[in-house]
């Protein structure tokens, strides 16, 4: 890439350092890495230090200052991928390329990545940011052959496009939507712009908020904050400008419902943003789309264009006077923590995705310091339905304190993985029957940050007051070694995805993982269990939700599957040193020609 | 605007302070010391070490980032909280490689001083022996990553103000690099080379541990005669509280 091209990119973003993510994306996308000498140019032009630019680059999984190869393969390493034979696919990649993960060979790079939101069609990988699902060892050989022939990534799909809009010219992807059960939110017909023009246009912003409050809708991104109240806070907050964010970072392993919603009902998501903007008085909106869903970008941009033409965006959307609102798409670059709303905002400002200290909350001081509402994709489409059919209608769905429906992402050991929309309050058992699960040993409710539960809890209700979930449901049957196949993988996930700021979050998960490994090796004693429980008590003092929940895989499994831990316990001793003295001194003994003889 | 006074309690003691000041400062105004490590008065709090964690109405919050408000019931000096603080200090000792007897900062180090204060003899966590390096490539300073506790003071305080267009913030001479366990402070190559003597000295002074050292001056004051060799860290002598008093003075 020439210096002139870099300047072209900088000009495109008006030398605005808050657009650093886009600048880096454009460069990385073109040259597959961001050379250090270019970093210096960017830094100088944006009045930053190079170390500061590198601070952003080095935080994100998909940016690199070293060459990543003309083809860069990122194979997902989630629990579900492993259940579906990832191990063989990974080996095939290594054999075909003759290199290990983390290396580049013949201009083809091989890397691992956290869950890419394709749990219903694993094993899956990203190749130059394009999604390839349902991989087999045979397919791997084909792909590598195509790469060696220099084929364009787009041409490697070989007519295997997915269902619904996935085969449209703007997406052309092999991803499938696997819609298995729709309900009032996903299933009803959606007529673009109708709610905005026919209903919202006749309501005051406060009417909109009141309707939301009446519905008792709570945020679907995980935290469950009442949406109407959030909007009211933002409406009352003082600010020259206000922003609406749609959080499409969907990084919790096992969830993929936002991906499907964005493919099936993109206009409805954006209409939800327009309604939120009208309610709080915002003029700009940002859809933060995780890098892994980059293949949807063109399609989404097209939807936005159509909305502008149809008078649903831009000046006076829906014909509403004194109201102007537009939306842009911000791409992420691979970091689970960016789903946390304040990290999301930091990232959209071009910085490393480190969660902010609160207060102030985003509704008071969010993007660029202005009041900002951040809502999940699913929350926004529910908001459209609420305006369409009334808060009262919505409030009758589900249970008294968990109103409405939940769109679930079901994956793992079941016959029918996919998307299920259910009214809150169903039992885990009902769901398991619905998805064709057999011999189920455990269900991971709400992804790694949620809880691992066993059969004795399958009659619990899924709702905010009992078993809450952001949507991820991973079914695990009795062939699996829960501790090794599931818990260990989740711990590795949190270790990798911490932003690294808080001392406990940076350290405790690693220490707990070491304990788990000791348990798996059959070397643990009772003291190790105590240590685990005591050390995990530090997690609530971390800054954000990631740190608060990062010990959950081990803590909830220790509680609900204690017998699996006990089986591996060393019974007759109080203390195990955890290392072998003989091994530790072997090397030095050998060096002086002595046999270790402790 | 008239300043509003907040009434609150710390460990059941009735206190007052201006509404909106951080709990750390509010406590100080009432003669109560809350141990801190990453905090440095006068710059935006990082809230990253979590040493100043207190409980407000039963919830854990960092005292450096939380503004005091009317009616708060704050717990500071409880067995649970002191144990958590001690755990944080212990984690830092096991995460980095701290050989205090050979360290130029020994006696002036806030990490060491807090370890004394909490009576830490040996950490409860296993040492990690993480591989970290020493960067001696810069003309003015050594940067020993073994000792860095990632408090971000250097990032927040040491800025380059040369030739900046009006209205823009200073450039960061130090920055975070990477994330998770791999996170590390990076000193900008080019700005590091141009670092003035004053800024180099300031960087060393504000670093709570011996991670940033000005070359050729390490052992000016002999060990045994340094600050925390003589007295325990407290409200009166911690570096950042002194800075705060000076700031108040100005
Ligand atoms: C580590 C972490 C990751 C998160 N990831 C997401 C995400 O991918 N999508 C999302 O909508 N919310 C996510 N959240 C929750 C957001 O912080 C926030 O609560 C949510 O976007 C608010 O929208 P809602 O009220 O509509 O749920 C995450 C939170 C944490 C702590
Ligand atoms: S809890 Fe973890 S992820 Fe969250 S801010 Fe702290 S270090 Fe970062
Ligand atoms: S170098 Fe010193 S001041 Fe900078 S983060 Fe590390 S310990 Fe803190």
Short mmCIF file of N, CA, C and O and ligand atoms in Angstrom, two decimals, chain A residues 337 355 498-502 505 542-544 546-547, ligand 2:
data_model
loop_
_atom_site.label_atom_id
_atom_site.label_comp_id
_atom_site.label_asym_id
_atom_site.label_seq_id
_atom_site.Cartn_x
_atom_site.Cartn_y
_atom_site.Cartn_z
N UNK A 337 -15.39 -8.47 24.54
CA UNK A 337 -15.71 -7.47 25.56
C UNK A 337 -16.36 -6.23 24.95
O UNK A 337 -17.07 -5.48 25.63
N UNK A 355 -13.99 -1.41 28.83
CA UNK A 355 -15.18 -0.87 29.48
C UNK A 355 -14.84 0.36 30.33
O UNK A 355 -13.75 0.45 30.89
N UNK A 498 -10.59 -11.12 28.21
CA UNK A 498 -10.52 -10.02 29.18
C UNK A 498 -9.80 -8.85 28.54
O UNK A 498 -8.89 -9.05 27.73
N UNK A 499 -10.20 -7.64 28.88
CA UNK A 499 -9.49 -6.50 28.32
C UNK A 499 -8.15 -6.31 29.02
O UNK A 499 -7.28 -5.61 28.54
N UNK A 500 -8.00 -6.92 30.19
CA UNK A 500 -6.71 -6.90 30.86
C UNK A 500 -6.48 -5.71 31.78
O UNK A 500 -5.37 -5.46 32.20
N UNK A 501 -7.53 -4.99 32.09
CA UNK A 501 -7.35 -3.81 32.91
C UNK A 501 -7.40 -4.11 34.41
O UNK A 501 -6.51 -3.70 35.15
N UNK A 502 -8.44 -4.81 34.85
CA UNK A 502 -8.59 -5.07 36.28
C UNK A 502 -7.67 -6.22 36.73
O UNK A 502 -7.60 -7.25 36.06
N UNK A 505 -9.52 -9.75 37.13
CA UNK A 505 -9.99 -10.32 35.86
C UNK A 505 -8.82 -10.78 35.01
O UNK A 505 -8.92 -11.74 34.26
N UNK A 542 -14.33 -6.70 40.06
CA UNK A 542 -13.91 -6.24 38.74
C UNK A 542 -14.83 -5.14 38.22
O UNK A 542 -15.92 -4.94 38.73
N UNK A 543 -14.37 -4.48 37.17
CA UNK A 543 -15.12 -3.33 36.69
C UNK A 543 -16.38 -3.69 35.92
O UNK A 543 -17.40 -3.04 36.06
N UNK A 544 -16.31 -4.70 35.06
CA UNK A 544 -17.46 -4.92 34.16
C UNK A 544 -18.01 -6.33 34.25
O UNK A 544 -17.46 -7.20 34.93
N UNK A 546 -17.91 -8.76 32.28
CA UNK A 546 -17.04 -9.88 31.90
C UNK A 546 -16.31 -10.40 33.13
O UNK A 546 -16.31 -11.59 33.42
N UNK A 547 -15.72 -9.48 33.85
CA UNK A 547 -15.00 -9.88 35.06
C UNK A 547 -15.92 -10.48 36.11
O UNK A 547 -15.54 -11.39 36.85
S1 LIG C 2 -13.61 -6.83 34.39
FE1 LIG C 2 -12.13 -7.64 32.90
S2 LIG C 2 -12.95 -7.09 30.90
FE2 LIG C 2 -14.06 -5.86 32.42
S3 LIG C 2 -12.91 -3.94 32.55
FE3 LIG C 2 -12.03 -5.30 34.08
S4 LIG C 2 -10.33 -6.34 33.05
FE4 LIG C 2 -11.60 -5.42 31.47
#
